[in-house]
Coordinates of C-alpha atoms and ligand atoms in Angstrom, one line a residue:
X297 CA -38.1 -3.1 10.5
X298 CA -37.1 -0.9 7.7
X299 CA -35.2 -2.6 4.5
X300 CA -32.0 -0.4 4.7
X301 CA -28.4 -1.8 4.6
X302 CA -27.7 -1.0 8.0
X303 CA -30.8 -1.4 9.5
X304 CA -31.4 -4.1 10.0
X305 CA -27.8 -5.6 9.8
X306 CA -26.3 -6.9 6.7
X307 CA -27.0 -10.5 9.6
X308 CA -29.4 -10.5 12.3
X309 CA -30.5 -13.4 14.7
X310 CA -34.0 -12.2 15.6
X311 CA -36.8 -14.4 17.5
X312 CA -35.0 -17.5 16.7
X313 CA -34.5 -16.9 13.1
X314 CA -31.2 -15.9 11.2
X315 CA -31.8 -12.7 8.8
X316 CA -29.9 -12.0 5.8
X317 CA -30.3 -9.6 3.5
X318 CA -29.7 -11.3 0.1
X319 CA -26.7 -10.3 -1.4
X320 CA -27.5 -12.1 -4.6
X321 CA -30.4 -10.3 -5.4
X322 CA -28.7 -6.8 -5.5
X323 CA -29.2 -4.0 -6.4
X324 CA -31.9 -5.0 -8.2
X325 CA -33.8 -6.6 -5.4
X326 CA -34.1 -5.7 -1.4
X327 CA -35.0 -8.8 -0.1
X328 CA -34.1 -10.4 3.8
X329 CA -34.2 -14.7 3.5
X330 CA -35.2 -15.9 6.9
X331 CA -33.6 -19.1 7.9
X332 CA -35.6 -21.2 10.1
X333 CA -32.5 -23.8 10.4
X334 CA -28.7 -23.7 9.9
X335 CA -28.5 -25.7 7.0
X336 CA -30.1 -22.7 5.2
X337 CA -27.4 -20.6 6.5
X338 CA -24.9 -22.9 5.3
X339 CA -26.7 -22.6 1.9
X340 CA -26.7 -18.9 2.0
X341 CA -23.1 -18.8 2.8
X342 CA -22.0 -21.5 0.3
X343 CA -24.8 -19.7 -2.8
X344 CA -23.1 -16.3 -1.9
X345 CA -26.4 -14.8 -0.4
X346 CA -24.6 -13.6 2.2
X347 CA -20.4 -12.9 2.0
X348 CA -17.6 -10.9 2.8
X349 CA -15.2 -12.5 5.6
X350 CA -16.9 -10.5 9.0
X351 CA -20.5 -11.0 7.6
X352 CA -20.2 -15.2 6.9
X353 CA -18.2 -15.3 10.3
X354 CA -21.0 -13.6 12.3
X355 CA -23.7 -15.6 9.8
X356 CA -22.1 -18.7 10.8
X357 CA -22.0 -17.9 14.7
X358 CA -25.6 -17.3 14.4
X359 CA -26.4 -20.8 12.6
X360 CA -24.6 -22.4 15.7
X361 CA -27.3 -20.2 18.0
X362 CA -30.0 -21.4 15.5
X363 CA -28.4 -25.2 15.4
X364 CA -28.2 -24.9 19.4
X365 CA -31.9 -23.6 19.9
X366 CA -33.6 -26.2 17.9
X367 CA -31.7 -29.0 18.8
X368 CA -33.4 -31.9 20.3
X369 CA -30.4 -32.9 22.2
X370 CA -31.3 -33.3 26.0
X371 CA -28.2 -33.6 27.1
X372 CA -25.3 -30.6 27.2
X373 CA -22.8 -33.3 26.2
X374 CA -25.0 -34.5 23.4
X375 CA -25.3 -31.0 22.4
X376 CA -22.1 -30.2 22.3
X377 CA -21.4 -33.0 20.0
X378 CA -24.2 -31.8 17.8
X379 CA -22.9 -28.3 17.5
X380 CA -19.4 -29.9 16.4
X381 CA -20.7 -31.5 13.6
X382 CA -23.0 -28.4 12.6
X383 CA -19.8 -26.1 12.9
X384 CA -17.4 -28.9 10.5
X385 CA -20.6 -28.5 7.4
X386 CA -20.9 -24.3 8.1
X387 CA -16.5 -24.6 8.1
X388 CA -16.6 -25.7 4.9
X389 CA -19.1 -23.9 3.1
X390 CA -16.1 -21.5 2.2
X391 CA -12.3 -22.4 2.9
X392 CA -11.0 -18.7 2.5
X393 CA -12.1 -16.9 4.6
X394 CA -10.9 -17.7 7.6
X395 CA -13.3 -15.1 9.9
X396 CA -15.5 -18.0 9.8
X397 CA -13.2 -20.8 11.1
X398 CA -12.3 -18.0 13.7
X399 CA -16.2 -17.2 14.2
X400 CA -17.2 -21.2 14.7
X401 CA -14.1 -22.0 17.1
X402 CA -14.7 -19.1 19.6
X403 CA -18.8 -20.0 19.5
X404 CA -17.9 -23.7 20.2
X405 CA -15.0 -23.0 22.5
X406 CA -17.7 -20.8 24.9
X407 CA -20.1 -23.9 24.6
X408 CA -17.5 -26.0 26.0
X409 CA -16.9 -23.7 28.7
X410 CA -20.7 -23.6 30.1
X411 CA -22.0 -25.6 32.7
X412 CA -23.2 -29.2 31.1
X413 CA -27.3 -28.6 31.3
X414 CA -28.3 -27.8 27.9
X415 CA -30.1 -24.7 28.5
X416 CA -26.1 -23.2 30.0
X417 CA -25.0 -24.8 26.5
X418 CA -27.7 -23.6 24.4
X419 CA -26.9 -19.5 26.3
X420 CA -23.5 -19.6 25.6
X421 CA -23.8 -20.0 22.4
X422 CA -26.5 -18.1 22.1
X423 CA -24.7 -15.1 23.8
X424 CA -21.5 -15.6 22.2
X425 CA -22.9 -15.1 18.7
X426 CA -25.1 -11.6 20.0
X427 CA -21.6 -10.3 21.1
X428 CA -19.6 -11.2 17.8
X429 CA -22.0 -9.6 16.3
X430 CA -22.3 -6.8 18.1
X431 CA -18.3 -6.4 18.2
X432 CA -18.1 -6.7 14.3
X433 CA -19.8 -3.4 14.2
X434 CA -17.4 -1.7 16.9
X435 CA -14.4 -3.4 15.3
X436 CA -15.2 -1.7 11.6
X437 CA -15.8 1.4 13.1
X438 CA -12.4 1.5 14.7
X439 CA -10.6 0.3 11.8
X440 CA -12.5 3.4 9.6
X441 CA -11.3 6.1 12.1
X442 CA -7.9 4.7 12.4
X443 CA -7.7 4.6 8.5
X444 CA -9.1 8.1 7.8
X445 CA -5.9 9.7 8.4
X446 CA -4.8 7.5 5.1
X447 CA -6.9 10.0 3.0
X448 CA -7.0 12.7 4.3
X449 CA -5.9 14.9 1.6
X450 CA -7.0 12.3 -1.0
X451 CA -9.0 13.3 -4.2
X452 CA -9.9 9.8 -5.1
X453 CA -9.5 6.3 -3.8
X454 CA -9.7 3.0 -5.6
X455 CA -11.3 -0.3 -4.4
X456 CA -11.7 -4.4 -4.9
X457 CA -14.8 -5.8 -4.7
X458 CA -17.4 -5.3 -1.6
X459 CA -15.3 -4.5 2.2
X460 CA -17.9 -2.9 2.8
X461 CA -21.4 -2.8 5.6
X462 CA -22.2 -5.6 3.1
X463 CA -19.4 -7.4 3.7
X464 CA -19.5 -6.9 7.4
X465 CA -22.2 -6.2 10.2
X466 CA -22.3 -3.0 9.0
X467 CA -19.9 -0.1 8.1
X468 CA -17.4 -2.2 6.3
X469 CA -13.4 -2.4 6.4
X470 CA -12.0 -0.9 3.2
X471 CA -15.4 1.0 3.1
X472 CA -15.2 1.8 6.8
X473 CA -12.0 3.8 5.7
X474 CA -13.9 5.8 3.2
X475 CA -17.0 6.1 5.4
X476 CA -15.0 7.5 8.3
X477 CA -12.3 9.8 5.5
X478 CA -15.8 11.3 3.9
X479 CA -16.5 13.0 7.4
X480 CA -13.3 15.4 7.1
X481 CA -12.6 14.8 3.2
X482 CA -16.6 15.0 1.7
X483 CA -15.2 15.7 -2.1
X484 CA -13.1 12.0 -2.3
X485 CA -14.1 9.9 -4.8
X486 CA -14.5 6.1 -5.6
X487 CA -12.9 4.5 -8.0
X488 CA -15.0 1.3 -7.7
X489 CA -13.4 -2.1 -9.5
X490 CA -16.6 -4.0 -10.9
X491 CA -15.0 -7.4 -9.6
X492 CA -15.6 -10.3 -12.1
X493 CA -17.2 -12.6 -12.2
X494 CA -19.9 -11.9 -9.5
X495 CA -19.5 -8.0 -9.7
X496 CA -19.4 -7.5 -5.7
X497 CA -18.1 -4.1 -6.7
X498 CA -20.3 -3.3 -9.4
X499 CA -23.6 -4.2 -7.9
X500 CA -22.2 -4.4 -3.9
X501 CA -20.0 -1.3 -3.3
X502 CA -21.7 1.1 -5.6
X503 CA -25.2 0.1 -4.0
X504 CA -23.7 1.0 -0.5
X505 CA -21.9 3.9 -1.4
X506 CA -24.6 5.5 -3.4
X507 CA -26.8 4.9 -0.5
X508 CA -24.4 7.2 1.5
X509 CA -24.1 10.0 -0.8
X510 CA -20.4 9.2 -1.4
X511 CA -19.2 9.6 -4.8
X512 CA -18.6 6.8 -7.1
X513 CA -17.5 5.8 -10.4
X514 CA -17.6 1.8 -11.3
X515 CA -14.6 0.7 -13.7
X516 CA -14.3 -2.8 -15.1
X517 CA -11.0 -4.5 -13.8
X518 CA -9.4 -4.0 -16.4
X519 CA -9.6 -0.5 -16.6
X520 CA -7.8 -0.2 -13.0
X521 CA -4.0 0.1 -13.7
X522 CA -5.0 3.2 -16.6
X523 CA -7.0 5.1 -13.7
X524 CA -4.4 4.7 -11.6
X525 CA -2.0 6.6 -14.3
X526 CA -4.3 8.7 -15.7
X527 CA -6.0 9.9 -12.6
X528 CA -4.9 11.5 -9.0
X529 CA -5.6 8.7 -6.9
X530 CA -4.4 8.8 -3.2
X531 CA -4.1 5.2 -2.1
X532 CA -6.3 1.6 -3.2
X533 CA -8.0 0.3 0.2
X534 CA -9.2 -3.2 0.3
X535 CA -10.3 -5.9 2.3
X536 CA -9.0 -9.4 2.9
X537 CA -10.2 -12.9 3.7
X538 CA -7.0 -13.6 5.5
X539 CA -3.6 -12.3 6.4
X540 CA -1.1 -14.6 7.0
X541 CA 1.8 -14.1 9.6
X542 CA 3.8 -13.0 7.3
X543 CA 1.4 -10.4 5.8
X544 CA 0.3 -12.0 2.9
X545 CA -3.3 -11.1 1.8
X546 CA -5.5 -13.3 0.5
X547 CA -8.4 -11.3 -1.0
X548 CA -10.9 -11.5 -4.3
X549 CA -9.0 -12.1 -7.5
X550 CA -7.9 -9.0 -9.2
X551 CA -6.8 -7.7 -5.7
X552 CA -2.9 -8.8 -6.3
X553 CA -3.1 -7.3 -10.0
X554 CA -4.2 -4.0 -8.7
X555 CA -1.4 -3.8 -5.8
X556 CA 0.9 -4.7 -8.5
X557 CA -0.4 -1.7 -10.7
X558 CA -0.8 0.3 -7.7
X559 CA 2.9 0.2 -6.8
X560 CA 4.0 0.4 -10.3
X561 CA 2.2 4.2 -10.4
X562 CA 3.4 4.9 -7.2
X563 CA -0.3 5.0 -5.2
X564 CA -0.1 3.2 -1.7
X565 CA -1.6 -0.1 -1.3
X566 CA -3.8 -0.7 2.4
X567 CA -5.3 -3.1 3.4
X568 CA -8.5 -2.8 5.9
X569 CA -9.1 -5.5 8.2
X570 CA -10.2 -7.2 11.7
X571 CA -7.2 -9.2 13.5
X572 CA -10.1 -12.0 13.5
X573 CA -9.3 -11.6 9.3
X574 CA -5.1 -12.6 10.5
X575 CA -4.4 -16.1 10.7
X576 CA -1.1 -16.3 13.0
X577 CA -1.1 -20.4 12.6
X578 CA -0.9 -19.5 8.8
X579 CA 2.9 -18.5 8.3
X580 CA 2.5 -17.6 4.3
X581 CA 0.1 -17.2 1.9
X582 CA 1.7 -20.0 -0.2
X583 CA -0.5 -21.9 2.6
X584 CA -3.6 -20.4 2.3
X585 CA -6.3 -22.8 0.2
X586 CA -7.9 -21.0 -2.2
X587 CA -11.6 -21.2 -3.0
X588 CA -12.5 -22.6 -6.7
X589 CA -15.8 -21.1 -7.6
X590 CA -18.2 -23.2 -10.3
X591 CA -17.4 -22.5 -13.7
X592 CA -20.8 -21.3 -14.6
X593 CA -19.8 -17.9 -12.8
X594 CA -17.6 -17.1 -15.7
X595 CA -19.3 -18.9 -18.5
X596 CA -22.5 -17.6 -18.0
X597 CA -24.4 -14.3 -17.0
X598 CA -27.7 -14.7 -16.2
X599 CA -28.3 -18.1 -16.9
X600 CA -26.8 -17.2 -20.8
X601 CA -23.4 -18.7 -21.7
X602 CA -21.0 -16.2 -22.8
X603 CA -18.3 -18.5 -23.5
X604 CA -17.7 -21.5 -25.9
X605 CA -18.9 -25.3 -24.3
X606 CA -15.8 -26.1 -25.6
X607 CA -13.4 -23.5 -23.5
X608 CA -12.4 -24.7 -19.8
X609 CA -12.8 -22.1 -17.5
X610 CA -10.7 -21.8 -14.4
X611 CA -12.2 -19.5 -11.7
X612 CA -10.2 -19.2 -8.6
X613 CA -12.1 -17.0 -5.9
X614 CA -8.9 -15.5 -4.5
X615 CA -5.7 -14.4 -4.8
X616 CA -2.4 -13.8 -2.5
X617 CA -0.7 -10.2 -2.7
X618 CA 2.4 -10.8 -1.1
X619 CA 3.5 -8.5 2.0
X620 CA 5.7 -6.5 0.1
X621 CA 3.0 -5.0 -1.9
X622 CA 1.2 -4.0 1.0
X623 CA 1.5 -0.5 2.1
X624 CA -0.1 -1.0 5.7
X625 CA -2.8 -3.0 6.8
X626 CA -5.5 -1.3 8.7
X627 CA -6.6 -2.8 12.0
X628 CA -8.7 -1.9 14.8
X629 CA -5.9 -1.4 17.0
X630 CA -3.9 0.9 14.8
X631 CA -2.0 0.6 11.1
X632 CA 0.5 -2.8 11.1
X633 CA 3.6 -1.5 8.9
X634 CA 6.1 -3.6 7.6
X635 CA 7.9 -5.9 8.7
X636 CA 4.5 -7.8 9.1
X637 CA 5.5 -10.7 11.3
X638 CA 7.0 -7.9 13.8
X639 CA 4.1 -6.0 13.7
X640 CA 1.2 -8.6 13.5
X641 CA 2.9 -10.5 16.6
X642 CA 3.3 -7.2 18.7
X643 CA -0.9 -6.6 17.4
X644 CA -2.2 -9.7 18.9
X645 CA 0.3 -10.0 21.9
X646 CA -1.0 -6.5 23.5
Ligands
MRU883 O1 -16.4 -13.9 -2.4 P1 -16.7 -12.8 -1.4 O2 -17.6 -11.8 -2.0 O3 -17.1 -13.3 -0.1 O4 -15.3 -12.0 -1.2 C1 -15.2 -11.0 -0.4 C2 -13.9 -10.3 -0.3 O5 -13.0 -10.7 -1.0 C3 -13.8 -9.2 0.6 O6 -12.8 -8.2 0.2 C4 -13.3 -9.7 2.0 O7 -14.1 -10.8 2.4 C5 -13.3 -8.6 3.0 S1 -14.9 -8.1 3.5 C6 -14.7 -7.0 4.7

């Protein structure tokens, strides 16, 4: 097994154990945590060890094989209730992202649909994770190549945070987009935000795109809306952690400030993502909870505090950029263009 970001995957499910590669530890340390039981899943997913909306999805699918596997339930009925209660403590490890709501409902809604013996439980479930995972990978690829086209005759590009083989199974969304644009465009260049406070961009996105040979210059936040004046950027590609009907995007915090700027300079916003990323049930993002992250994320780095005890610190995880900032949001089926509740209901009705 070699210790590379695609190989093995960002999340693996090998010999009865769940593999991540530890996000937290980046770049400075390569290192897989083995999970020997979901709750250490749920730990990883909740600690940020693994993250990204595809990758906690696919995580999560593989703590219900995990959960199913070592469950002493004899019964498929007694399993079944088991797994319920497993997928309610992974659901609410993080209330964002909704790829892992989507990931736990499929996973248990396959279990329901076996034969009652626990071993026909305990394979569906199984199974049903292997191919989520398997179809993650698939799904980004798709959703780079249908991108590309996006920036084609692009110097530079601009992202938020980590959408990247991180984030996913491997190849990444907003990444996936780059990845796939490098093969016909090899000069464009990244314009990487660092992404406070946890710096997916900084330590996440550079890491990856380094690793690829694609070209890559890490700016704080703050720094975004001069770039995007001063320099000839072709478009900002991100991610999101769910789109609602309306095609709202909930994604990291900073990601509404840079569409804001983006439009302002006249550079198209995209958004990459899977349809498992839309939400139809969710009509606006006005309904989309937001994650609150602890305080020490802001106050501190690395264990130091860098703020006042006496300053309050607010640190959402997310923020909505309304559908009228978006540019196009890039699925695996092709580019949804405004008006998004047209073309998101056409997307999942074919
Ligand atoms: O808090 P994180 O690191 O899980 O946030 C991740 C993002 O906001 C990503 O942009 C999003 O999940 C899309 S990943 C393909």
């Amino acid at each position: 097994m070699t210790d590379t970001v695609q190989n093995p995957f960002t999340v693996d499910y090998v010999d009865g154990v769940v593999i991540l590669l530890d996000q937290a530890a980046l770049p400075a340390k390569e290192e897989h945590i083995h999970c020997t039981n979901w709750q250490r899943v749920a730990k990883a997913i909740a600690d940020l060890e693994v993250r990204g909306a595809p990758a906690i999805g696919v995580a999560a699918a593989f703590g219900m094989a995990l959960a199913a596997e070592t469950s002493t339930a004899v019964s498929g009925e007694d399993l079944l209730a088991e797994l319920a209660e497993v997928g309610e403590a992974l659901n609410a490890t993080r209330p964002t992202a909704v790829n892992l709501a989507w990931a736990l409902e499929v996973v248990l809604r396959e279990a329901h649909q076996a034969p009652r013996e626990r071993s026909s439980v305990v394979d569906a479930v199984v199974s049903c994770a292997r191919r989520l995972h398997a179809e993650d990978l698939a799904t980004c690829k798709a959703i780079g190549d249908n991108g590309a086209e996006l920036l084609a005759g692009a110097s530079n590009v601009i992202t938020h945070c980590n959408a990247g083989a991180l984030a996913t199974v491997g190849y990444g969304t907003a990444l996936g987009v780059i990845r796939s644009a490098q093969k016909t465009n090899p000069g464009l260049h990244v314009w990487v935000d660092e992404t406070r406070p946890v710096l997916q961009g900084g330590r996440l996105t550079a890491f990856e795109l380094g690793r690829d040979g694609i070209d890559c210059t890490v700016i704080v936040d703050g720094a975004a809306a001069s770039v995007l004046r001063a320099s000839d950027v072709g478009a900002a590609v991100v991610g999101a952690d769910r789109i609602a009907a309306n095609g709202d995007v909930a994604n990291k915090i900073g990601t509404y400030g840079l569409a804001i700027a983006a439009r302002h300079h006249g550079v198209p916003f995209y958004v990459a993502a899977p349809l498992s990323t839309i939400d139809p049930n969710t009509l606006s993002g006005q309904e989309i909870e937001i994650e609150q992250r602890p305080a020490a994320e802001v106050a501190q780095y690395r264990g130091a505090a860098i703020t006042p005890e006496s300053a309050q610190v607010y640190n959402p995880a997310f923020d909505v950029t309304p559908a009228e900032l978006v540019d196009g949001i890039i699925t695996e089926v092709g580019i949804l263009r405004a008006p998004y509740h047209v073309s998101i209901a056409a997307a999942f009705n074919n």
